[in-house]
Short mmCIF file of C-alpha atoms in Angstrom, two decimals:
data_model
loop_
_atom_site.label_atom_id
_atom_site.label_comp_id
_atom_site.label_asym_id
_atom_site.label_seq_id
_atom_site.Cartn_x
_atom_site.Cartn_y
_atom_site.Cartn_z
CA UNK A 1 1.89 -2.12 20.64
CA UNK A 2 4.87 -1.09 22.75
CA UNK A 3 8.33 -0.83 21.30
CA UNK A 4 9.63 -3.60 23.55
CA UNK A 5 6.92 -6.19 22.89
CA UNK A 6 6.05 -6.22 19.18
CA UNK A 7 4.44 -9.63 18.70
CA UNK A 8 2.88 -11.55 15.81
CA UNK A 9 0.13 -14.11 15.46
CA UNK A 10 -0.85 -16.40 12.60
CA UNK A 11 -3.99 -15.69 10.59
CA UNK A 12 -4.91 -19.35 11.17
CA UNK A 13 -4.47 -19.27 14.94
CA UNK A 14 -2.61 -22.54 15.44
CA UNK A 15 0.97 -21.31 15.85
CA UNK A 16 2.60 -19.72 18.89
CA UNK A 17 3.10 -15.97 19.03
CA UNK A 18 6.34 -14.74 17.48
CA UNK A 19 8.52 -11.66 17.51
CA UNK A 20 9.59 -9.68 14.43
CA UNK A 21 12.90 -11.46 13.92
CA UNK A 22 11.29 -14.89 13.93
CA UNK A 23 8.48 -13.74 11.61
CA UNK A 24 11.12 -12.27 9.29
CA UNK A 25 13.23 -15.44 9.21
CA UNK A 26 10.27 -17.84 9.00
CA UNK A 27 8.25 -15.99 6.37
CA UNK A 28 5.15 -18.12 6.86
CA UNK A 29 3.73 -19.37 10.17
CA UNK A 30 4.09 -23.10 11.01
CA UNK A 31 0.33 -23.64 10.59
CA UNK A 32 0.43 -22.27 7.04
CA UNK A 33 -1.04 -18.92 8.01
CA UNK A 34 0.46 -15.47 7.54
CA UNK A 35 1.94 -13.45 10.36
CA UNK A 36 0.08 -10.34 11.52
CA UNK A 37 0.89 -7.94 14.36
CA UNK A 38 -1.11 -8.71 17.49
CA UNK A 39 -2.24 -5.07 17.48
CA UNK A 40 -1.78 -2.12 15.16
CA UNK A 41 0.63 0.55 16.40
CA UNK A 42 -0.51 4.16 16.30
CA UNK A 43 1.39 6.44 13.95
CA UNK A 44 1.80 10.07 14.99
CA UNK A 45 0.13 12.58 12.63
CA UNK A 46 3.52 14.32 12.52
CA UNK A 47 4.58 11.60 10.08
CA UNK A 48 2.24 12.89 7.37
CA UNK A 49 1.74 16.52 8.33
CA UNK A 50 5.36 17.65 8.63
CA UNK A 51 8.23 17.97 6.19
CA UNK A 52 9.98 14.72 7.07
CA UNK A 53 12.10 12.98 4.44
CA UNK A 54 11.42 9.40 3.36
CA UNK A 55 13.88 7.86 5.80
CA UNK A 56 12.32 9.68 8.76
CA UNK A 57 8.83 8.65 7.70
CA UNK A 58 9.93 5.04 7.28
CA UNK A 59 11.64 5.01 10.69
CA UNK A 60 8.48 6.21 12.41
CA UNK A 61 6.32 3.78 10.47
CA UNK A 62 8.35 0.56 10.70
CA UNK A 63 10.10 0.81 14.10
CA UNK A 64 7.01 -0.17 16.16
CA UNK A 65 6.72 -3.41 14.17
CA UNK A 66 10.29 -4.42 15.08
CA UNK A 67 10.38 -3.50 18.75
CA UNK A 68 13.55 -4.84 20.38
CA UNK A 69 13.77 -7.97 18.21
CA UNK A 70 16.82 -6.77 16.21
CA UNK A 71 20.12 -5.17 17.27
CA UNK A 72 19.99 -1.47 18.10
CA UNK A 73 20.28 0.69 14.99
CA UNK A 74 19.37 -2.13 12.58
CA UNK A 75 16.46 -0.27 11.00
CA UNK A 76 18.42 2.95 10.72
CA UNK A 77 21.23 1.16 8.89
CA UNK A 78 18.77 -0.66 6.65
CA UNK A 79 17.05 2.58 5.63
CA UNK A 80 20.39 4.21 4.86
CA UNK A 81 21.10 1.37 2.43
CA UNK A 82 17.60 1.60 0.98
CA UNK A 83 17.55 5.33 0.29
CA UNK A 84 21.11 5.30 -1.06
CA UNK A 85 19.94 2.93 -3.81
CA UNK A 86 17.25 5.29 -5.14
CA UNK A 87 18.02 8.01 -7.64
CA UNK A 88 15.25 10.45 -6.70
CA UNK A 89 15.55 12.64 -3.58
CA UNK A 90 11.92 11.97 -2.59
CA UNK A 91 12.40 8.22 -3.19
CA UNK A 92 8.68 7.84 -4.12
CA UNK A 93 7.70 11.15 -5.80
CA UNK A 94 4.19 12.15 -6.84
CA UNK A 95 3.54 13.54 -10.32
CA UNK A 96 0.27 15.32 -11.11
CA UNK A 97 -1.05 14.33 -14.54
CA UNK A 98 -4.13 16.55 -14.47
CA UNK A 99 -6.11 18.23 -11.69
CA UNK A 100 -6.66 15.72 -8.93
CA UNK A 101 -5.00 12.77 -10.69
CA UNK A 102 -1.51 11.71 -9.65
CA UNK A 103 0.91 8.86 -10.16
CA UNK A 104 3.27 7.82 -7.40
CA UNK A 105 6.55 6.72 -8.99
CA UNK A 106 7.91 3.65 -7.21
CA UNK A 107 10.53 2.64 -9.79
CA UNK A 108 13.59 4.74 -8.97
CA UNK A 109 15.49 1.89 -7.31
CA UNK A 110 18.12 -0.64 -8.38
CA UNK A 111 15.80 -2.88 -10.46
CA UNK A 112 13.37 -0.14 -11.61
CA UNK A 113 10.35 -1.62 -9.82
CA UNK A 114 8.47 -1.00 -6.57
CA UNK A 115 9.66 -4.27 -5.05
CA UNK A 116 13.05 -2.63 -4.39
CA UNK A 117 11.53 -0.51 -1.62
CA UNK A 118 10.76 -3.50 0.57
CA UNK A 119 13.38 -5.95 -0.69
CA UNK A 120 16.41 -3.79 0.04
CA UNK A 121 15.05 -3.25 3.54
CA UNK A 122 14.36 -6.94 4.12
CA UNK A 123 17.84 -7.94 2.93
CA UNK A 124 19.47 -5.58 5.41
CA UNK A 125 17.24 -6.63 8.30
CA UNK A 126 17.83 -10.29 7.48
CA UNK A 127 21.60 -9.73 7.62
CA UNK A 128 21.16 -8.12 11.04
CA UNK A 129 18.97 -10.95 12.35
CA UNK A 130 21.32 -13.69 11.11
CA UNK A 131 24.40 -11.94 12.46
CA UNK A 132 22.74 -11.83 15.86
CA UNK A 133 21.67 -15.51 15.78
CA UNK A 134 24.65 -17.02 13.93
CA UNK A 135 22.29 -19.02 11.71
CA UNK A 136 22.17 -19.70 7.97
CA UNK A 137 19.00 -19.11 5.96
CA UNK A 138 17.60 -20.52 2.73
CA UNK A 139 15.13 -18.11 1.13
CA UNK A 140 12.51 -19.50 -1.25
CA UNK A 141 10.52 -17.03 -3.31
CA UNK A 142 7.97 -17.25 -6.10
CA UNK A 143 7.87 -14.41 -8.59
CA UNK A 144 5.82 -13.16 -11.48
CA UNK A 145 8.84 -11.05 -12.39
CA UNK A 146 9.68 -8.09 -10.19
CA UNK A 147 9.96 -9.79 -6.79
CA UNK A 148 12.58 -12.20 -8.10
CA UNK A 149 14.61 -9.47 -9.75
CA UNK A 150 14.57 -7.37 -6.59
CA UNK A 151 15.42 -10.36 -4.39
CA UNK A 152 18.38 -11.41 -6.54
CA UNK A 153 19.72 -7.86 -6.54
CA UNK A 154 19.26 -7.52 -2.77
CA UNK A 155 20.60 -10.93 -1.63
CA UNK A 156 23.23 -11.83 -4.26
CA UNK A 157 26.51 -12.55 -2.50
CA UNK A 158 25.01 -12.54 1.02
CA UNK A 159 27.27 -14.65 3.25
CA UNK A 160 24.56 -16.32 5.34
CA UNK A 161 21.76 -16.61 2.78
CA UNK A 162 21.01 -19.05 -0.06
CA UNK A 163 18.33 -17.70 -2.42
CA UNK A 164 16.07 -19.89 -4.57
CA UNK A 165 13.80 -18.03 -7.01
CA UNK A 166 10.97 -19.76 -8.87
CA UNK A 167 9.47 -17.98 -11.88
CA UNK A 168 6.97 -19.25 -14.49
CA UNK A 169 8.82 -20.28 -17.65
CA UNK A 170 8.28 -17.82 -20.53
CA UNK A 171 5.75 -15.83 -18.48
CA UNK A 172 7.93 -12.97 -17.26
CA UNK A 173 9.28 -10.20 -19.46
CA UNK A 174 12.76 -10.67 -20.98
CA UNK A 175 14.09 -7.80 -18.86
CA UNK A 176 12.65 -9.27 -15.67
CA UNK A 177 14.19 -12.65 -16.50
CA UNK A 178 17.61 -11.18 -17.25
CA UNK A 179 17.59 -9.19 -14.01
CA UNK A 180 17.29 -12.54 -12.22
CA UNK A 181 19.47 -14.78 -14.36
CA UNK A 182 22.46 -12.61 -15.29
CA UNK A 183 23.61 -12.01 -11.71
CA UNK A 184 26.72 -14.10 -11.02
CA UNK A 185 26.37 -15.22 -7.43
CA UNK A 186 26.92 -18.73 -6.08
CA UNK A 187 24.21 -18.26 -3.45
CA UNK A 188 21.44 -17.73 -6.06
CA UNK A 189 19.50 -20.50 -7.85
CA UNK A 190 16.98 -19.52 -10.54
CA UNK A 191 14.29 -22.12 -11.31
CA UNK A 192 12.04 -21.62 -14.35
CA UNK A 193 8.85 -23.59 -13.66
CA UNK A 194 6.68 -25.07 -16.40
CA UNK A 195 3.43 -23.47 -15.21
CA UNK A 196 2.10 -20.15 -13.98
CA UNK A 197 2.81 -17.96 -10.98
CA UNK A 198 0.23 -19.72 -8.84
CA UNK A 199 2.13 -22.98 -9.46
CA UNK A 200 5.34 -21.27 -8.29
CA UNK A 201 3.62 -19.91 -5.21
CA UNK A 202 2.14 -23.32 -4.39
CA UNK A 203 5.60 -24.91 -4.65
CA UNK A 204 7.15 -22.32 -2.35
CA UNK A 205 4.50 -22.92 0.32
CA UNK A 206 5.10 -26.69 0.07
CA UNK A 207 8.87 -26.31 0.17
CA UNK A 208 8.65 -24.12 3.26
CA UNK A 209 6.94 -27.02 5.04
CA UNK A 210 9.42 -29.68 3.84
CA UNK A 211 11.33 -31.26 6.73
CA UNK A 212 14.28 -32.41 4.58
CA UNK A 213 15.02 -28.79 3.68
CA UNK A 214 14.52 -27.62 7.24
CA UNK A 215 17.22 -30.02 8.42
CA UNK A 216 19.75 -27.89 6.50
CA UNK A 217 18.82 -24.76 8.44
CA UNK A 218 16.19 -22.05 8.56
CA UNK A 219 13.77 -21.59 5.65
CA UNK A 220 11.94 -18.41 4.77
CA UNK A 221 10.37 -16.50 1.89
CA UNK A 222 10.63 -12.91 0.75
CA UNK A 223 7.35 -12.93 -1.12
CA UNK A 224 4.88 -10.50 0.38
CA UNK A 225 3.65 -13.39 2.51
CA UNK A 226 6.62 -12.28 4.68
CA UNK A 227 5.36 -9.59 7.03
CA UNK A 228 8.63 -7.64 6.84
CA UNK A 229 8.20 -7.28 3.07
CA UNK A 230 4.74 -5.87 3.54
CA UNK A 231 5.79 -3.56 6.37
CA UNK A 232 8.44 -2.09 4.09
CA UNK A 233 5.71 -0.93 1.70
CA UNK A 234 3.65 0.98 4.25
CA UNK A 235 5.86 4.13 4.37
CA UNK A 236 5.23 5.28 0.82
CA UNK A 237 1.52 5.70 1.51
CA UNK A 238 2.46 7.93 4.42
CA UNK A 239 4.92 9.80 2.21
CA UNK A 240 2.29 10.32 -0.50
CA UNK A 241 -0.16 11.72 2.06
CA UNK A 242 2.56 14.05 3.34
CA UNK A 243 3.37 15.24 -0.20
CA UNK A 244 -0.32 15.91 -0.91
CA UNK A 245 -1.01 17.54 2.44
CA UNK A 246 -4.09 15.39 2.97
CA UNK A 247 -5.85 12.10 2.26
CA UNK A 248 -6.23 10.46 -1.15
CA UNK A 249 -7.87 7.55 -2.87
CA UNK A 250 -5.12 5.06 -3.76
CA UNK A 251 -5.49 2.86 -6.84
CA UNK A 252 -3.11 -0.08 -6.64
CA UNK A 253 -2.27 -2.44 -9.52
CA UNK A 254 -2.67 -5.76 -7.81
CA UNK A 255 -1.27 -9.27 -8.20
CA UNK A 256 -0.60 -10.89 -4.82
CA UNK A 257 -2.41 -8.05 -2.97
CA UNK A 258 0.57 -7.21 -0.73
CA UNK A 259 0.98 -3.65 -2.00
CA UNK A 260 -2.71 -2.89 -1.53
CA UNK A 261 -2.79 -4.43 1.94
CA UNK A 262 0.22 -2.31 2.93
CA UNK A 263 -1.91 0.77 2.28
CA UNK A 264 -4.77 -0.66 4.30
CA UNK A 265 -2.29 -1.37 7.10
CA UNK A 266 -1.29 2.30 7.04
CA UNK A 267 -4.89 3.28 7.73
CA UNK A 268 -5.03 0.80 10.61
CA UNK A 269 -2.15 2.83 12.07
CA UNK A 270 -4.16 6.04 11.72
CA UNK A 271 -3.23 7.37 8.26
CA UNK A 272 -6.21 9.23 6.78
CA UNK A 273 -7.35 8.04 3.36
CA UNK A 274 -10.35 8.18 1.08
CA UNK A 275 -10.16 4.49 0.26
CA UNK A 276 -8.31 1.84 -1.71
CA UNK A 277 -9.04 0.39 -5.12
CA UNK A 278 -7.41 -2.89 -6.17
CA UNK A 279 -6.94 -2.75 -9.94
CA UNK A 280 -6.49 -6.21 -11.42
CA UNK A 281 -6.01 -7.35 -15.00
CA UNK A 282 -8.01 -10.10 -16.72
CA UNK A 283 -6.87 -12.45 -13.94
CA UNK A 284 -9.74 -11.21 -11.84
CA UNK A 285 -10.21 -13.65 -8.94
CA UNK A 286 -9.84 -10.83 -6.42
CA UNK A 287 -12.30 -8.54 -8.21
CA UNK A 288 -14.85 -11.35 -8.48
CA UNK A 289 -14.43 -12.09 -4.77
CA UNK A 290 -15.03 -8.48 -3.75
CA UNK A 291 -17.73 -7.68 -6.29
CA UNK A 292 -19.61 -10.98 -6.45
CA UNK A 293 -18.86 -12.61 -3.10
CA UNK A 294 -17.40 -15.78 -4.63
CA UNK A 295 -13.67 -16.44 -4.36
CA UNK A 296 -12.94 -19.06 -7.01
CA UNK A 297 -9.78 -20.29 -8.63
CA UNK A 298 -9.20 -20.30 -12.37
CA UNK A 299 -6.02 -20.89 -14.33
CA UNK A 300 -4.03 -17.68 -14.73
CA UNK A 301 -4.12 -16.23 -18.24
CA UNK A 302 -1.00 -14.60 -19.64
CA UNK A 303 -1.25 -10.84 -20.06
CA UNK A 304 0.91 -7.82 -20.80
CA UNK A 305 0.87 -6.92 -17.11
CA UNK A 306 2.61 -10.19 -16.27
CA UNK A 307 3.35 -9.38 -12.63
CA UNK A 308 -0.40 -9.38 -12.00
CA UNK A 309 -1.14 -12.79 -13.55
CA UNK A 310 -2.29 -14.19 -10.21
CA UNK A 311 -5.52 -16.03 -9.42
CA UNK A 312 -4.86 -16.94 -5.77
CA UNK A 313 -3.42 -13.80 -4.12
CA UNK A 314 -1.79 -14.79 -0.83
CA UNK A 315 -2.32 -11.52 0.98
CA UNK A 316 -6.07 -11.78 0.55
CA UNK A 317 -5.84 -13.96 3.66
CA UNK A 318 -4.69 -10.96 5.68
CA UNK A 319 -7.66 -8.93 4.43
CA UNK A 320 -10.07 -11.71 5.37
CA UNK A 321 -8.46 -11.98 8.82
CA UNK A 322 -9.12 -8.29 9.43
CA UNK A 323 -12.61 -8.43 7.94
CA UNK A 324 -13.62 -11.30 10.27
CA UNK A 325 -12.59 -9.23 13.28
CA UNK A 326 -9.33 -11.22 13.50
CA UNK A 327 -11.19 -14.51 13.83
CA UNK A 328 -8.50 -17.09 13.07
CA UNK A 329 -10.97 -20.01 13.02
CA UNK A 330 -13.15 -18.27 10.44
CA UNK A 331 -10.12 -17.28 8.36
CA UNK A 332 -8.71 -20.81 8.43
CA UNK A 333 -12.09 -22.20 7.35
CA UNK A 334 -12.24 -19.85 4.34
CA UNK A 335 -8.82 -20.82 3.03
CA UNK A 336 -9.07 -24.51 3.82
CA UNK A 337 -12.32 -24.56 1.84
CA UNK A 338 -10.69 -22.65 -1.01
CA UNK A 339 -7.72 -25.05 -1.04
CA UNK A 340 -9.99 -28.10 -1.00
CA UNK A 341 -12.79 -27.01 -3.33
CA UNK A 342 -11.23 -24.22 -5.40
CA UNK A 343 -14.05 -21.87 -4.41
CA UNK A 344 -15.65 -20.35 -1.33
CA UNK A 345 -18.72 -18.11 -1.03
CA UNK A 346 -18.68 -15.29 1.53
CA UNK A 347 -21.58 -14.69 3.87
CA UNK A 348 -23.16 -11.20 3.67
CA UNK A 349 -21.47 -9.87 6.81
CA UNK A 350 -17.99 -10.93 5.70
CA UNK A 351 -18.55 -9.56 2.20
CA UNK A 352 -19.69 -6.20 3.59
CA UNK A 353 -16.62 -6.06 5.83
CA UNK A 354 -14.31 -6.82 2.88
CA UNK A 355 -15.94 -4.12 0.76
CA UNK A 356 -15.53 -1.63 3.60
CA UNK A 357 -11.76 -2.05 3.28
CA UNK A 358 -11.25 -2.12 -0.48
CA UNK A 359 -13.05 -2.01 -3.82
CA UNK A 360 -11.84 -3.79 -6.94
CA UNK A 361 -11.84 -3.13 -10.69
CA UNK A 362 -10.77 -5.45 -13.51
CA UNK A 363 -9.06 -3.93 -16.57
CA UNK A 364 -8.72 -6.18 -19.61
CA UNK A 365 -5.96 -6.22 -22.24
CA UNK A 366 -7.82 -3.94 -24.65
CA UNK A 367 -8.30 -1.32 -21.94
CA UNK A 368 -4.67 -1.69 -20.84
CA UNK A 369 -3.39 -1.00 -24.34
CA UNK A 370 -5.80 1.91 -24.75
CA UNK A 371 -4.58 3.42 -21.49
CA UNK A 372 -0.93 3.23 -22.56
CA UNK A 373 -1.91 5.12 -25.72
CA UNK A 374 -4.00 7.62 -23.74
CA UNK A 375 -1.18 8.35 -21.30
CA UNK A 376 1.22 9.12 -24.13
CA UNK A 377 -1.24 11.16 -26.20
CA UNK A 378 -2.69 13.14 -23.28
CA UNK A 379 0.22 13.62 -20.89
CA UNK A 380 3.26 12.72 -23.00
CA UNK A 381 3.96 9.94 -20.53
CA UNK A 382 5.12 6.41 -21.32
CA UNK A 383 3.84 3.91 -18.75
CA UNK A 384 4.25 0.21 -18.12
CA UNK A 385 1.21 -2.06 -18.53
CA UNK A 386 0.76 -2.42 -14.75
CA UNK A 387 0.67 1.34 -14.32
CA UNK A 388 -1.78 1.49 -17.23
CA UNK A 389 -4.12 -0.89 -15.38
CA UNK A 390 -4.00 1.41 -12.35
CA UNK A 391 -4.54 4.57 -14.43
CA UNK A 392 -7.51 3.10 -16.27
CA UNK A 393 -9.12 2.32 -12.91
CA UNK A 394 -8.05 5.64 -11.40
CA UNK A 395 -9.72 7.70 -14.13
CA UNK A 396 -13.04 6.08 -13.17
CA UNK A 397 -12.81 7.35 -9.58
CA UNK A 398 -14.64 10.36 -8.16
CA UNK A 399 -12.17 13.18 -7.52
CA UNK A 400 -14.71 15.45 -5.82
CA UNK A 401 -13.76 14.11 -2.39
CA UNK A 402 -10.02 14.49 -2.94
CA UNK A 403 -7.07 13.49 -5.12
CA UNK A 404 -6.70 10.08 -6.71
CA UNK A 405 -3.25 8.46 -6.73
CA UNK A 406 -2.38 5.61 -9.09
CA UNK A 407 0.69 3.62 -8.12
CA UNK A 408 3.26 3.43 -10.92
CA UNK A 409 5.02 0.22 -10.06
CA UNK A 410 7.66 -0.26 -12.76
CA UNK A 411 9.68 1.61 -15.36
CA UNK A 412 8.12 1.08 -18.82
CA UNK A 413 11.37 -0.25 -20.28
CA UNK A 414 10.94 -3.40 -18.18
CA UNK A 415 8.09 -4.23 -20.56
CA UNK A 416 9.43 -2.61 -23.70
CA UNK A 417 8.01 -5.09 -26.23
CA UNK A 418 4.43 -4.66 -25.00
CA UNK A 419 4.72 -0.87 -24.83
CA UNK A 420 6.36 -0.73 -28.25
CA UNK A 421 3.53 -2.77 -29.75
CA UNK A 422 1.12 -0.05 -28.62
CA UNK A 423 3.16 3.11 -29.21
CA UNK A 424 5.40 2.02 -32.07
CA UNK A 425 8.67 2.74 -30.26
CA UNK A 426 10.70 1.23 -27.45
CA UNK A 427 10.74 3.17 -24.17
CA UNK A 428 14.10 4.68 -23.33
CA UNK A 429 15.70 2.14 -20.98
CA UNK A 430 16.29 2.93 -17.34
CA UNK A 431 19.99 3.07 -16.55
CA UNK A 432 19.84 -0.16 -14.54
CA UNK A 433 18.21 -1.94 -17.49
CA UNK A 434 20.63 -0.59 -20.09
CA UNK A 435 23.45 -1.96 -17.94
CA UNK A 436 22.18 -5.55 -18.38
CA UNK A 437 23.62 -5.76 -21.90
CA UNK A 438 24.07 -9.30 -23.23
CA UNK A 439 25.37 -11.01 -20.12
CA UNK A 440 25.03 -14.83 -20.03
CA UNK A 441 22.03 -16.21 -18.16
CA UNK A 442 21.92 -18.98 -15.55
CA UNK A 443 18.66 -20.84 -14.89
CA UNK A 444 17.32 -24.36 -14.48
CA UNK A 445 14.03 -25.37 -16.12
CA UNK A 446 11.86 -27.73 -14.03
CA UNK A 447 8.38 -29.25 -14.07
CA UNK A 448 5.88 -27.74 -11.65
CA UNK A 449 6.15 -30.60 -9.14
CA UNK A 450 7.46 -30.79 -5.62
CA UNK A 451 9.81 -33.60 -6.63
CA UNK A 452 11.39 -31.54 -9.42
CA UNK A 453 11.84 -28.49 -7.21
CA UNK A 454 13.39 -30.48 -4.35
CA UNK A 455 15.71 -32.29 -6.72
CA UNK A 456 17.00 -29.04 -8.24
CA UNK A 457 17.59 -27.47 -4.84
CA UNK A 458 19.33 -30.52 -3.42
CA UNK A 459 21.46 -30.93 -6.53
CA UNK A 460 22.61 -27.33 -6.24
CA UNK A 461 23.40 -27.76 -2.55
CA UNK A 462 25.48 -30.87 -3.29
CA UNK A 463 27.40 -29.08 -6.07
CA UNK A 464 28.45 -26.20 -3.83
#
């Protein structure tokens, strides 16, 4: 992929090619598919074998995906904003817990969760794209907690962006909710949906296709269905490999599968690795698909690792697209069948290709709680329930072929009640969480229907 011609295609093959700016501002392709680069750029080994800082690694990693689609210097400016918002010099440091077992800390940003790494970048690049086009953008995003908090923090007050965040009512942590609802910004609308995350995600996909909303201007999403979001997560796998001085097995706590696919994307660019493990909680649709060959939908069950309460992970479509040899017809058939029937069985060749890219482990609530206790007793470390899911899976991995890295996706104080129930004390709050205090909250509760969501959005637009 040359710098001047970075192009994108839909996983479903029925939309015209696009450039980075259009993929960024659209979020989802017109045919309902997800944007993917037409070819994977090659990353120089210097990115993971030298002593480059995080910004330099990210520049090398992300620039080929943008090409000439944004104003000169846009990525450089965006990465300056990103790194300035993190309070650790390495941005995503590795911590060795015991020989060969590491955690990669991704929570040193402005909302104490890994979503900040991509969201701050996307906000800056969106500003650059809109300034160049003179357009206005409405962003619709579904969240199981951290995406919404990061999006509100990144886009609040943006002059050319209206942000609508849908979260499942009473199914995010109190801290996650407050990080979304206590921000005073007229361009932000928080909708609490009676339902689960999959209901929120379904509504966002339907809203993105609604012509009455499109008449008001561009629509997009900053869920990890947006390629720019996913691209912003690739650099920390490169950084981890650089810090280790060689390849690792990465264990990724997984909800919508974007974080895990970002690591797989890094390997498509040439990054050496010893494999990827998707660690899911009791909402195990992805694990059942990989391990049993049947992708079937069930209602999401509430857990302590609330950001992973997902039973229809959107980015699984990108994995299937790659596993079919980029066969858009085959990919479209899989997801149309899943949407129609709620289940689809994989043929042996497709299943083998999926397993060649990732393995999957399900960790239930009992194991999650036990892992939080183990981490504190063994390493003196307090971890969030999502990190605990990853650590429980990571400790099952074979370290003889190299180090194992579990992604630590959020500060434990974001889930203080769950952690306290296990350890008997509240985690010390991150500074950004302590600053929330008792600010008033602003949110609108709606039913999980298209009519209710449209009505709330249109009412807000009329009131402004």
